[in-house]
XYZ file of C-alpha atoms in Angstrom:
364
model
C -46.862 241.237 67.824
C -48.774 243.726 65.690
C -51.133 244.106 68.651
C -48.228 244.680 71.079
C -48.605 241.236 72.654
C -45.583 239.250 73.858
C -46.656 235.585 74.056
C -43.791 234.391 76.309
C -44.724 230.697 76.162
C -44.337 229.498 72.581
C -43.770 225.755 72.478
C -45.127 222.800 70.464
C -48.037 222.374 72.870
C -49.096 225.973 72.161
C -49.447 225.432 68.411
C -52.490 223.726 66.883
C -52.665 222.835 63.190
C -55.794 221.741 61.322
C -54.427 219.294 58.757
C -57.572 219.592 56.641
C -57.795 223.381 56.359
C -54.089 223.999 57.109
C -55.206 226.620 59.603
C -52.813 227.341 62.477
C -53.903 228.516 65.917
C -51.576 229.848 68.604
C -52.906 229.190 72.108
C -51.781 229.374 75.738
C -51.786 233.147 76.232
C -52.007 232.788 80.030
C -48.779 234.666 80.757
C -48.773 236.954 77.725
C -48.251 240.699 78.143
C -49.825 243.642 76.390
C -46.533 245.503 76.218
C -43.848 246.239 73.670
C -41.331 245.149 76.245
C -40.960 244.243 79.912
C -38.192 245.471 82.135
C -35.402 243.106 83.165
C -35.741 241.396 86.492
C -33.663 239.407 88.976
C -36.100 236.542 89.242
C -34.894 233.129 90.357
C -35.395 229.999 88.300
C -38.674 229.329 90.071
C -39.985 232.627 88.734
C -39.209 231.960 85.063
C -42.436 232.339 83.149
C -43.216 229.767 80.499
C -41.438 226.471 79.785
C -37.760 226.687 80.636
C -36.701 224.488 77.690
C -38.188 227.063 75.291
C -37.370 230.251 77.226
C -35.164 232.969 75.801
C -31.986 234.076 77.623
C -33.620 237.324 78.732
C -36.689 235.407 79.976
C -34.584 233.582 82.558
C -34.211 236.803 84.561
C -30.422 236.320 84.456
C -29.679 238.964 81.817
C -29.634 242.741 81.953
C -32.192 242.756 79.134
C -35.833 243.639 78.731
C -38.216 241.040 77.369
C -39.792 242.024 74.055
C -41.281 240.369 70.988
C -37.839 239.031 69.975
C -38.048 236.661 72.950
C -40.901 234.904 71.144
C -38.707 234.556 68.047
C -36.078 232.739 70.122
C -38.733 230.332 71.429
C -39.978 229.796 67.872
C -36.409 228.973 66.860
C -36.350 226.190 69.453
C -39.647 224.852 68.088
C -38.211 224.853 64.551
C -35.010 223.181 65.782
C -37.010 220.427 67.461
C -39.256 219.987 64.390
C -36.303 219.346 62.119
C -33.927 217.418 64.402
C -36.366 215.641 66.759
C -34.419 216.955 69.742
C -34.065 220.150 71.756
C -30.981 222.311 71.205
C -30.267 222.285 74.939
C -30.939 219.290 77.156
C -30.316 219.226 80.901
C -32.096 217.878 83.962
C -30.666 220.581 86.218
C -32.617 223.875 85.771
C -29.448 225.887 86.465
C -27.617 223.992 83.734
C -30.473 224.668 81.312
C -30.402 228.393 82.131
C -26.648 228.377 81.600
C -27.127 226.730 78.215
C -29.648 229.327 77.039
C -27.340 232.143 78.038
C -23.853 230.836 77.266
C -23.869 227.725 75.059
C -24.100 227.661 71.293
C -26.414 224.974 69.924
C -25.171 222.435 67.425
C -26.168 223.682 63.941
C -29.217 221.741 62.768
C -27.350 220.730 59.609
C -24.700 219.054 61.774
C -27.412 217.042 63.531
C -29.057 216.069 60.244
C -27.067 216.573 57.021
C -30.284 216.609 54.979
C -31.281 219.960 56.487
C -30.387 222.716 53.995
C -27.644 225.125 55.020
C -29.947 228.146 54.595
C -32.604 226.632 56.863
C -29.939 225.810 59.453
C -28.774 229.447 59.347
C -32.327 230.742 59.773
C -32.779 228.682 62.939
C -29.407 229.692 64.357
C -30.281 233.354 63.736
C -33.490 232.859 65.707
C -31.436 231.269 68.505
C -28.959 234.122 68.805
C -28.228 235.000 72.453
C -28.533 238.766 71.913
C -31.944 239.969 70.671
C -30.180 242.381 68.289
C -28.691 239.412 66.430
C -32.021 237.670 65.934
C -34.655 238.563 63.387
C -36.028 241.976 64.248
C -39.471 241.237 62.814
C -41.672 238.327 61.821
C -41.725 239.953 58.373
C -38.013 239.284 57.912
C -38.424 235.665 59.016
C -41.466 235.158 56.805
C -39.582 236.568 53.779
C -36.723 234.087 54.248
C -39.061 231.126 54.750
C -41.000 232.078 51.615
C -37.725 232.208 49.693
C -36.941 228.680 50.908
C -40.395 227.523 49.882
C -40.096 229.133 46.439
C -36.709 227.543 45.735
C -37.904 224.152 46.940
C -40.887 224.278 44.591
C -38.981 225.578 41.555
C -35.653 223.741 41.899
C -36.498 220.920 44.330
C -33.753 222.190 46.624
C -32.953 225.223 48.779
C -29.845 227.176 47.889
C -27.599 228.786 50.465
C -28.157 232.456 51.374
C -27.584 234.793 54.312
C -30.768 235.155 56.358
C -32.229 238.486 57.400
C -31.295 240.608 54.378
C -34.819 242.024 54.146
C -35.306 242.160 57.909
C -36.242 245.501 59.498
C -37.296 246.343 63.018
C -40.891 247.647 63.120
C -40.147 249.902 66.052
C -37.457 252.039 67.646
C -35.471 250.109 70.263
C -33.236 251.563 72.947
C -30.086 249.560 73.621
C -29.760 247.987 77.066
C -25.987 247.932 76.893
C -24.219 249.924 79.595
C -21.892 252.673 78.420
C -19.218 254.561 80.347
C -18.898 251.958 83.110
C -16.087 249.815 81.706
C -13.810 250.514 84.693
C -16.476 249.549 87.235
C -17.515 246.430 85.314
C -13.858 245.392 84.998
C -13.355 245.832 88.758
C -16.410 243.733 89.580
C -15.369 241.020 87.131
C -11.947 240.942 88.765
C -13.702 240.387 92.108
C -15.482 237.426 90.522
C -12.136 236.108 89.291
C -10.777 236.281 92.842
C -13.805 234.356 94.102
C -13.192 231.781 91.368
C -9.719 231.284 92.808
C -11.098 230.587 96.275
C -11.159 233.993 97.971
C -14.023 235.781 99.738
C -14.536 239.204 98.208
C -16.700 242.165 99.224
C -17.486 244.820 96.608
C -19.347 247.956 97.645
C -21.227 249.975 95.025
C -22.229 253.492 96.045
C -23.998 256.281 94.210
C -27.068 258.465 94.144
C -30.459 257.000 93.312
C -30.952 256.476 89.593
C -27.295 256.456 88.495
C -27.450 252.791 87.438
C -26.123 250.777 90.384
C -28.599 247.935 89.855
C -27.938 247.845 86.091
C -24.244 247.539 86.882
C -24.904 244.566 89.156
C -27.022 242.917 86.455
C -24.035 243.031 84.106
C -22.065 241.046 86.683
C -25.072 238.786 87.093
C -24.580 237.662 83.486
C -20.944 236.780 84.238
C -22.059 234.650 87.169
C -24.265 232.572 84.889
C -21.321 231.923 82.559
C -19.488 230.614 85.645
C -22.493 228.435 86.577
C -22.388 230.141 89.948
C -25.227 230.668 92.379
C -26.501 234.248 92.235
C -28.948 235.339 94.925
C -30.197 238.733 95.988
C -31.786 240.286 99.028
C -32.908 243.799 99.837
C -32.764 245.638 103.125
C -35.747 247.875 103.836
C -35.862 250.992 105.951
C -39.023 249.789 107.698
C -37.570 246.346 108.439
C -34.486 247.382 110.386
C -35.978 245.717 113.442
C -35.908 242.341 111.628
C -32.398 240.879 111.940
C -30.820 239.353 108.851
C -33.827 240.216 106.635
C -31.710 240.772 103.500
C -29.757 237.539 103.988
C -32.917 235.548 104.653
C -34.560 236.888 101.511
C -31.487 235.995 99.446
C -31.135 232.439 100.712
C -34.820 231.746 100.227
C -34.001 231.955 96.505
C -31.487 229.109 96.775
C -33.940 226.977 98.721
C -36.610 227.572 96.079
C -34.121 226.549 93.364
C -33.183 223.351 95.186
C -36.825 222.393 95.679
C -37.303 222.491 91.905
C -34.675 219.795 91.406
C -35.247 216.032 91.346
C -35.788 214.051 94.564
C -32.334 212.511 94.206
C -30.731 215.959 93.926
C -32.711 217.272 96.918
C -31.493 214.277 98.949
C -27.897 215.124 98.042
C -28.404 218.721 99.158
C -29.979 217.491 102.396
C -26.905 215.416 103.158
C -24.547 218.309 102.363
C -26.464 220.780 104.527
C -26.812 218.472 107.535
C -23.130 217.552 107.331
C -22.254 221.255 107.670
C -24.768 222.421 110.274
C -25.060 219.230 112.339
C -27.856 219.181 114.921
C -28.520 222.908 114.524
C -30.953 222.634 111.602
C -33.808 224.192 113.567
C -31.847 227.441 113.783
C -31.939 227.754 109.987
C -35.531 226.496 109.707
C -36.659 229.174 112.171
C -35.544 231.937 109.791
C -36.092 230.091 106.466
C -39.118 227.835 107.002
C -38.877 226.369 103.453
C -35.643 224.684 104.592
C -37.764 222.097 106.388
C -38.892 220.749 102.984
C -35.235 219.825 102.353
C -33.827 218.689 105.686
C -37.057 217.621 107.385
C -38.228 218.443 110.905
C -35.455 219.363 113.300
C -35.176 219.302 117.070
C -35.230 222.708 118.795
C -31.830 224.072 119.731
C -31.021 224.563 123.433
C -31.894 228.047 124.738
C -28.928 230.341 125.309
C -28.412 233.880 126.599
C -28.843 236.574 123.858
C -25.151 237.136 123.147
C -24.335 233.431 123.013
C -27.418 232.785 120.887
C -26.275 235.453 118.371
C -22.787 233.915 118.208
C -24.295 230.465 117.661
C -26.512 231.770 114.869
C -23.565 233.400 113.113
C -21.541 230.190 113.336
C -24.373 227.985 112.073
C -25.296 230.394 109.284
C -21.654 230.642 108.244
C -21.520 226.831 107.952
C -24.808 226.918 106.047
C -23.445 229.474 103.555
C -20.351 227.333 103.073
C -22.507 224.580 101.558
C -23.134 226.764 98.500
C -19.626 228.179 98.076
C -18.210 225.611 95.705
C -15.180 225.578 93.453
C -17.309 224.815 90.424
C -20.080 227.210 91.504
C -18.969 230.275 93.464
C -21.727 232.008 95.421
C -22.609 235.612 94.623
C -24.836 237.489 97.069
C -26.247 240.849 95.999
C -27.434 242.822 99.029
C -29.344 245.901 97.916
C -29.670 249.033 100.064
C -27.058 247.833 102.533
C -27.246 251.202 104.300
C -30.571 250.054 105.799
C -29.074 246.830 107.170
C -29.349 246.082 110.894
C -26.235 245.711 113.025
C -26.619 241.928 113.240
C -26.567 241.645 109.440
C -23.456 243.807 109.184
C -21.742 241.643 111.788
C -22.673 238.500 109.838
C -21.369 240.057 106.631
C -18.049 240.830 108.308
C -17.767 237.228 109.515
C -18.529 235.775 106.072
C -15.961 237.953 104.331
C -13.161 237.455 106.870
C -13.664 233.815 107.900
C -10.902 231.491 106.638
C -13.530 228.732 106.443
C -15.484 230.506 103.705
C -14.096 230.425 100.154
C -15.507 230.974 96.672
C -17.771 233.797 97.860
Protein backbone atom coordinates (compact mmCIF):
# COMPACT_ATOMS: atom_id res chain seq x y z
CA UNK A 1 0.00 0.00 0.00
CA UNK A 2 2.93 2.32 0.65
CA UNK A 3 3.81 1.87 -3.03
CA UNK A 4 0.23 2.68 -4.13
CA UNK A 5 -0.53 -0.95 -5.01
CA UNK A 6 -3.99 -2.46 -4.49
CA UNK A 7 -3.55 -6.25 -4.36
CA UNK A 8 -7.24 -7.15 -4.97
CA UNK A 9 -6.77 -10.91 -4.51
CA UNK A 10 -5.71 -11.55 -0.92
CA UNK A 11 -6.64 -15.07 0.14
CA UNK A 12 -4.89 -17.95 1.98
CA UNK A 13 -3.39 -19.23 -1.28
CA UNK A 14 -1.70 -15.83 -1.78
CA UNK A 15 0.17 -15.95 1.54
CA UNK A 16 3.34 -18.00 1.99
CA UNK A 17 4.99 -18.44 5.39
CA UNK A 18 8.46 -19.86 6.01
CA UNK A 19 8.05 -21.65 9.33
CA UNK A 20 11.82 -21.70 9.89
CA UNK A 21 12.58 -18.02 9.31
CA UNK A 22 9.03 -16.80 10.03
CA UNK A 23 9.26 -14.78 6.82
CA UNK A 24 5.97 -13.99 5.09
CA UNK A 25 5.59 -13.49 1.35
CA UNK A 26 2.52 -12.09 -0.37
CA UNK A 27 2.10 -13.43 -3.91
CA UNK A 28 -0.45 -13.50 -6.73
CA UNK A 29 -0.20 -9.89 -7.92
CA UNK A 30 -1.69 -10.76 -11.32
CA UNK A 31 -4.67 -8.40 -11.03
CA UNK A 32 -3.08 -5.79 -8.77
CA UNK A 33 -3.29 -2.11 -9.67
CA UNK A 34 -0.77 0.69 -9.31
CA UNK A 35 -3.42 3.15 -8.20
CA UNK A 36 -4.62 4.71 -4.97
CA UNK A 37 -8.12 3.79 -6.04
CA UNK A 38 -10.14 2.52 -8.99
CA UNK A 39 -13.43 3.97 -10.09
CA UNK A 40 -16.65 2.07 -9.40
CA UNK A 41 -17.99 -0.07 -12.19
CA UNK A 42 -21.16 -1.93 -13.18
CA UNK A 43 -19.45 -5.22 -13.82
CA UNK A 44 -21.41 -8.45 -13.67
CA UNK A 45 -20.45 -11.34 -11.42
CA UNK A 46 -18.36 -12.85 -14.19
CA UNK A 47 -16.22 -9.71 -14.19
CA UNK A 48 -15.41 -9.74 -10.47
CA UNK A 49 -11.65 -9.76 -10.14
CA UNK A 50 -10.11 -12.08 -7.58
CA UNK A 51 -11.78 -14.84 -5.57
CA UNK A 52 -15.42 -14.03 -4.88
CA UNK A 53 -15.36 -15.60 -1.40
CA UNK A 54 -12.68 -13.08 -0.36
CA UNK A 55 -13.87 -10.07 -2.39
CA UNK A 56 -14.89 -6.81 -0.75
CA UNK A 57 -18.39 -5.36 -1.30
CA UNK A 58 -17.01 -2.65 -3.59
CA UNK A 59 -15.04 -5.26 -5.58
CA UNK A 60 -18.25 -6.96 -6.66
CA UNK A 61 -19.08 -4.01 -8.93
CA UNK A 62 -22.47 -3.75 -7.21
CA UNK A 63 -21.67 -0.70 -5.08
CA UNK A 64 -21.32 2.97 -5.91
CA UNK A 65 -17.82 2.85 -4.44
CA UNK A 66 -14.29 3.07 -5.73
CA UNK A 67 -11.87 0.25 -4.97
CA UNK A 68 -8.92 1.34 -2.85
CA UNK A 69 -6.46 -0.19 -0.38
CA UNK A 70 -9.26 -0.69 2.17
CA UNK A 71 -10.64 -3.41 -0.10
CA UNK A 72 -7.52 -5.44 0.71
CA UNK A 73 -8.18 -4.96 4.43
CA UNK A 74 -11.65 -6.49 3.99
CA UNK A 75 -10.13 -9.52 2.23
CA UNK A 76 -7.54 -9.82 4.99
CA UNK A 77 -10.39 -9.81 7.51
CA UNK A 78 -11.90 -12.84 5.77
CA UNK A 79 -8.52 -14.60 5.90
CA UNK A 80 -8.28 -13.87 9.65
CA UNK A 81 -11.87 -15.04 10.18
CA UNK A 82 -11.14 -18.32 8.40
CA UNK A 83 -7.86 -18.79 10.31
CA UNK A 84 -9.59 -18.56 13.68
CA UNK A 85 -12.94 -20.26 12.98
CA UNK A 86 -11.98 -22.76 10.24
CA UNK A 87 -14.85 -21.48 8.11
CA UNK A 88 -15.66 -18.57 5.83
CA UNK A 89 -17.92 -15.80 7.15
CA UNK A 90 -20.19 -16.16 4.10
CA UNK A 91 -20.89 -19.50 2.44
CA UNK A 92 -23.08 -19.91 -0.64
CA UNK A 93 -22.97 -21.95 -3.83
CA UNK A 94 -24.90 -19.33 -5.79
CA UNK A 95 -22.57 -16.45 -6.83
CA UNK A 96 -25.46 -13.96 -6.56
CA UNK A 97 -26.14 -15.11 -3.01
CA UNK A 98 -22.46 -14.69 -2.14
CA UNK A 99 -22.43 -11.16 -3.57
CA UNK A 100 -25.56 -10.38 -1.58
CA UNK A 101 -23.86 -11.65 1.58
CA UNK A 102 -20.79 -9.46 1.10
CA UNK A 103 -22.95 -6.40 0.59
CA UNK A 104 -25.89 -6.92 2.94
CA UNK A 105 -25.30 -9.65 5.53
CA UNK A 106 -23.46 -9.29 8.81
CA UNK A 107 -21.12 -12.18 9.62
CA UNK A 108 -21.46 -14.08 12.86
CA UNK A 109 -18.92 -12.62 15.31
CA UNK A 110 -15.91 -14.95 15.50
CA UNK A 111 -16.35 -15.18 19.28
CA UNK A 112 -19.84 -16.57 18.74
CA UNK A 113 -18.43 -19.27 16.47
CA UNK A 114 -15.64 -20.12 18.93
CA UNK A 115 -15.96 -18.84 22.51
CA UNK A 116 -12.21 -19.16 23.03
CA UNK A 117 -11.57 -16.28 20.62
CA UNK A 118 -10.96 -13.11 22.67
CA UNK A 119 -13.56 -10.37 22.39
CA UNK A 120 -10.97 -7.82 21.23
CA UNK A 121 -9.75 -10.09 18.43
CA UNK A 122 -13.34 -10.70 17.37
CA UNK A 123 -13.92 -6.93 17.22
CA UNK A 124 -10.77 -6.40 15.15
CA UNK A 125 -11.97 -8.90 12.55
CA UNK A 126 -15.48 -7.44 12.44
CA UNK A 127 -13.99 -3.98 11.92
CA UNK A 128 -12.04 -5.32 8.96
CA UNK A 129 -15.27 -6.83 7.61
CA UNK A 130 -17.28 -3.61 7.79
CA UNK A 131 -19.40 -3.08 4.66
CA UNK A 132 -18.44 0.59 4.28
CA UNK A 133 -14.72 1.27 3.75
CA UNK A 134 -14.98 4.26 6.12
CA UNK A 135 -15.85 1.88 8.97
CA UNK A 136 -12.87 -0.39 8.41
CA UNK A 137 -9.31 0.30 9.44
CA UNK A 138 -8.04 3.26 7.44
CA UNK A 139 -4.44 2.05 7.47
CA UNK A 140 -2.39 -1.07 8.04
CA UNK A 141 -0.66 0.93 10.77
CA UNK A 142 -3.86 1.05 12.83
CA UNK A 143 -4.40 -2.69 12.38
CA UNK A 144 -0.78 -3.48 13.23
CA UNK A 145 -0.99 -1.36 16.40
CA UNK A 146 -4.05 -3.28 17.63
CA UNK A 147 -2.53 -6.68 16.82
CA UNK A 148 0.68 -5.73 18.64
CA UNK A 149 -1.41 -4.74 21.67
CA UNK A 150 -3.06 -8.17 21.60
CA UNK A 151 0.34 -9.82 21.33
CA UNK A 152 1.75 -7.76 24.21
CA UNK A 153 -1.16 -8.58 26.53
CA UNK A 154 -1.02 -12.27 25.63
CA UNK A 155 2.68 -12.40 26.50
CA UNK A 156 2.44 -10.40 29.73
CA UNK A 157 -0.91 -11.58 31.12
CA UNK A 158 -1.53 -14.80 29.17
CA UNK A 159 -4.83 -13.33 27.98
CA UNK A 160 -6.12 -10.50 25.79
CA UNK A 161 -8.27 -7.89 27.46
CA UNK A 162 -11.20 -6.22 25.76
CA UNK A 163 -10.65 -2.87 23.99
CA UNK A 164 -12.16 -0.86 21.15
CA UNK A 165 -10.15 -1.38 17.96
CA UNK A 166 -8.90 1.45 15.79
CA UNK A 167 -8.17 4.08 18.45
CA UNK A 168 -4.75 4.81 16.94
CA UNK A 169 -5.92 4.38 13.36
CA UNK A 170 -5.38 7.24 10.91
CA UNK A 171 -5.86 7.42 7.17
CA UNK A 172 -2.54 7.98 5.37
CA UNK A 173 -4.20 9.94 2.60
CA UNK A 174 -7.04 12.33 1.86
CA UNK A 175 -10.16 10.50 0.70
CA UNK A 176 -13.16 12.01 -1.07
CA UNK A 177 -16.50 10.58 0.00
CA UNK A 178 -18.47 8.68 -2.63
CA UNK A 179 -21.78 9.36 -0.94
CA UNK A 180 -24.29 11.31 -3.03
CA UNK A 181 -25.53 14.57 -1.57
CA UNK A 182 -28.52 16.67 -2.58
CA UNK A 183 -30.32 13.85 -4.41
CA UNK A 184 -32.48 12.49 -1.59
CA UNK A 185 -35.72 13.23 -3.47
CA UNK A 186 -34.55 11.45 -6.63
CA UNK A 187 -33.17 8.46 -4.72
CA UNK A 188 -36.41 8.19 -2.76
CA UNK A 189 -38.45 8.24 -5.99
CA UNK A 190 -36.32 5.50 -7.55
CA UNK A 191 -36.52 3.37 -4.42
CA UNK A 192 -40.29 3.76 -4.48
CA UNK A 193 -40.23 2.46 -8.06
CA UNK A 194 -38.32 -0.57 -6.78
CA UNK A 195 -40.93 -1.05 -4.07
CA UNK A 196 -43.66 -1.08 -6.72
CA UNK A 197 -41.73 -3.70 -8.70
CA UNK A 198 -41.40 -5.74 -5.50
CA UNK A 199 -45.19 -5.73 -5.28
CA UNK A 200 -45.54 -7.12 -8.81
CA UNK A 201 -45.81 -4.03 -11.00
CA UNK A 202 -43.81 -3.06 -14.09
CA UNK A 203 -42.28 0.37 -13.61
CA UNK A 204 -40.43 2.70 -15.98
CA UNK A 205 -38.26 5.46 -14.48
CA UNK A 206 -36.68 8.04 -16.78
CA UNK A 207 -33.62 9.97 -15.60
CA UNK A 208 -32.75 13.07 -17.61
CA UNK A 209 -30.04 15.67 -17.23
CA UNK A 210 -27.01 17.22 -18.84
CA UNK A 211 -23.80 15.26 -19.19
CA UNK A 212 -21.81 15.12 -15.96
CA UNK A 213 -24.61 15.94 -13.50
CA UNK A 214 -24.44 12.48 -11.90
CA UNK A 215 -27.14 10.40 -13.59
CA UNK A 216 -25.05 7.22 -13.57
CA UNK A 217 -24.03 7.74 -9.93
CA UNK A 218 -27.71 8.05 -9.07
CA UNK A 219 -28.44 4.75 -10.79
CA UNK A 220 -25.59 3.07 -8.91
CA UNK A 221 -27.22 4.05 -5.63
CA UNK A 222 -30.35 2.18 -6.74
CA UNK A 223 -28.09 -0.66 -7.87
CA UNK A 224 -27.11 -1.20 -4.24
CA UNK A 225 -30.78 -1.45 -3.27
CA UNK A 226 -31.32 -4.12 -5.92
CA UNK A 227 -28.61 -6.27 -4.37
CA UNK A 228 -30.31 -6.04 -0.97
CA UNK A 229 -33.43 -7.35 -2.72
CA UNK A 230 -31.41 -10.17 -4.34
CA UNK A 231 -32.77 -8.92 -7.65
CA UNK A 232 -31.21 -9.26 -11.07
CA UNK A 233 -29.60 -6.00 -12.15
CA UNK A 234 -28.43 -5.74 -15.76
CA UNK A 235 -27.37 -2.82 -17.89
CA UNK A 236 -27.07 -1.99 -21.55
CA UNK A 237 -26.01 1.11 -23.40
CA UNK A 238 -27.33 2.51 -26.66
CA UNK A 239 -24.70 4.02 -28.93
CA UNK A 240 -25.15 6.76 -31.49
CA UNK A 241 -23.22 4.77 -34.10
CA UNK A 242 -25.25 1.60 -33.48
CA UNK A 243 -28.72 2.95 -34.18
CA UNK A 244 -28.92 0.65 -37.19
CA UNK A 245 -28.59 -2.39 -34.89
CA UNK A 246 -32.05 -3.18 -33.45
CA UNK A 247 -32.31 -3.96 -29.74
CA UNK A 248 -28.55 -3.42 -29.15
CA UNK A 249 -29.02 -2.08 -25.61
CA UNK A 250 -31.36 -4.91 -24.62
CA UNK A 251 -29.06 -7.54 -26.10
CA UNK A 252 -26.08 -6.16 -24.22
CA UNK A 253 -28.04 -6.16 -20.97
CA UNK A 254 -29.33 -9.72 -21.24
CA UNK A 255 -25.90 -11.03 -22.17
CA UNK A 256 -25.01 -10.20 -18.56
CA UNK A 257 -27.71 -12.53 -17.23
CA UNK A 258 -26.61 -15.32 -19.54
CA UNK A 259 -23.01 -14.92 -18.37
CA UNK A 260 -24.18 -15.09 -14.75
CA UNK A 261 -26.19 -18.26 -15.36
CA UNK A 262 -23.27 -19.95 -17.09
CA UNK A 263 -21.20 -19.46 -13.94
CA UNK A 264 -23.66 -21.52 -11.90
CA UNK A 265 -23.56 -25.29 -11.34
CA UNK A 266 -24.71 -27.73 -14.04
CA UNK A 267 -27.83 -28.51 -12.02
CA UNK A 268 -28.73 -24.82 -11.79
CA UNK A 269 -28.10 -24.30 -15.52
CA UNK A 270 -30.42 -27.25 -16.24
CA UNK A 271 -33.14 -25.61 -14.14
CA UNK A 272 -32.74 -22.35 -16.06
CA UNK A 273 -32.88 -24.26 -19.35
CA UNK A 274 -36.21 -25.78 -18.38
CA UNK A 275 -37.62 -22.42 -17.27
CA UNK A 276 -36.55 -20.65 -20.47
CA UNK A 277 -37.81 -23.34 -22.85
CA UNK A 278 -41.12 -23.51 -20.99
CA UNK A 279 -41.61 -19.78 -21.67
CA UNK A 280 -40.36 -19.46 -25.24
CA UNK A 281 -41.36 -22.89 -26.57
CA UNK A 282 -40.00 -23.80 -30.01
CA UNK A 283 -38.77 -20.25 -30.64
CA UNK A 284 -35.38 -20.61 -28.96
CA UNK A 285 -33.48 -19.89 -32.19
CA UNK A 286 -34.94 -16.38 -32.23
CA UNK A 287 -33.18 -15.61 -28.94
CA UNK A 288 -30.00 -17.49 -29.89
CA UNK A 289 -29.74 -15.42 -33.08
CA UNK A 290 -29.37 -12.21 -31.05
CA UNK A 291 -27.67 -13.68 -27.94
CA UNK A 292 -25.46 -16.53 -29.20
CA UNK A 293 -24.32 -17.45 -25.64
CA UNK A 294 -27.90 -18.63 -25.02
CA UNK A 295 -27.10 -21.78 -26.98
CA UNK A 296 -24.79 -22.87 -24.13
CA UNK A 297 -27.88 -23.00 -21.90
CA UNK A 298 -30.72 -24.24 -24.08
CA UNK A 299 -28.69 -26.12 -26.70
CA UNK A 300 -29.08 -26.00 -30.48
CA UNK A 301 -32.48 -24.87 -31.67
CA UNK A 302 -34.36 -25.36 -34.91
CA UNK A 303 -34.66 -22.28 -37.15
CA UNK A 304 -37.93 -20.41 -36.86
CA UNK A 305 -40.19 -20.24 -39.94
CA UNK A 306 -39.57 -17.19 -42.14
CA UNK A 307 -42.19 -14.46 -41.90
CA UNK A 308 -42.78 -11.08 -43.54
CA UNK A 309 -40.89 -8.20 -41.80
CA UNK A 310 -43.82 -6.84 -39.78
CA UNK A 311 -44.92 -10.28 -38.59
CA UNK A 312 -41.32 -11.22 -37.81
CA UNK A 313 -40.95 -8.10 -35.63
CA UNK A 314 -44.17 -8.90 -33.77
CA UNK A 315 -43.01 -12.48 -33.21
CA UNK A 316 -39.66 -11.29 -31.88
CA UNK A 317 -41.34 -8.90 -29.44
CA UNK A 318 -43.63 -11.67 -28.18
CA UNK A 319 -40.81 -14.20 -27.78
CA UNK A 320 -38.49 -11.67 -26.13
CA UNK A 321 -41.28 -10.61 -23.77
CA UNK A 322 -41.72 -14.24 -22.72
CA UNK A 323 -37.95 -14.56 -22.36
CA UNK A 324 -37.79 -11.49 -20.09
CA UNK A 325 -40.60 -12.92 -17.98
CA UNK A 326 -38.35 -15.82 -16.96
CA UNK A 327 -36.19 -13.43 -14.92
CA UNK A 328 -38.98 -11.33 -13.39
CA UNK A 329 -39.53 -13.26 -10.19
CA UNK A 330 -41.27 -12.41 -6.95
CA UNK A 331 -38.14 -13.19 -4.96
CA UNK A 332 -35.86 -11.52 -7.52
CA UNK A 333 -37.32 -8.57 -9.42
CA UNK A 334 -35.51 -7.68 -12.62
CA UNK A 335 -33.94 -4.23 -12.97
CA UNK A 336 -32.78 -3.14 -16.44
CA UNK A 337 -30.64 0.00 -16.71
CA UNK A 338 -30.67 1.32 -20.29
CA UNK A 339 -28.11 4.08 -20.67
CA UNK A 340 -28.38 6.79 -23.34
CA UNK A 341 -31.92 5.81 -24.25
CA UNK A 342 -32.11 8.83 -26.56
CA UNK A 343 -29.92 6.89 -29.02
CA UNK A 344 -32.24 3.86 -29.00
CA UNK A 345 -33.69 2.62 -32.29
CA UNK A 346 -37.44 2.58 -32.86
CA UNK A 347 -37.65 -1.22 -32.46
CA UNK A 348 -36.08 -0.99 -29.00
CA UNK A 349 -38.50 1.74 -27.93
CA UNK A 350 -41.42 -0.37 -29.13
CA UNK A 351 -40.11 -3.36 -27.16
CA UNK A 352 -39.70 -1.18 -24.07
CA UNK A 353 -43.31 -0.01 -24.37
CA UNK A 354 -44.51 -3.62 -24.62
CA UNK A 355 -42.52 -4.74 -21.58
CA UNK A 356 -43.80 -1.91 -19.41
CA UNK A 357 -47.45 -2.17 -20.44
CA UNK A 358 -47.89 -5.94 -20.85
CA UNK A 359 -50.09 -7.52 -18.14
CA UNK A 360 -47.99 -10.69 -18.50
CA UNK A 361 -44.84 -8.98 -17.19
CA UNK A 362 -44.56 -8.34 -13.45
CA UNK A 363 -41.72 -7.63 -11.01
CA UNK A 364 -39.87 -5.47 -13.56
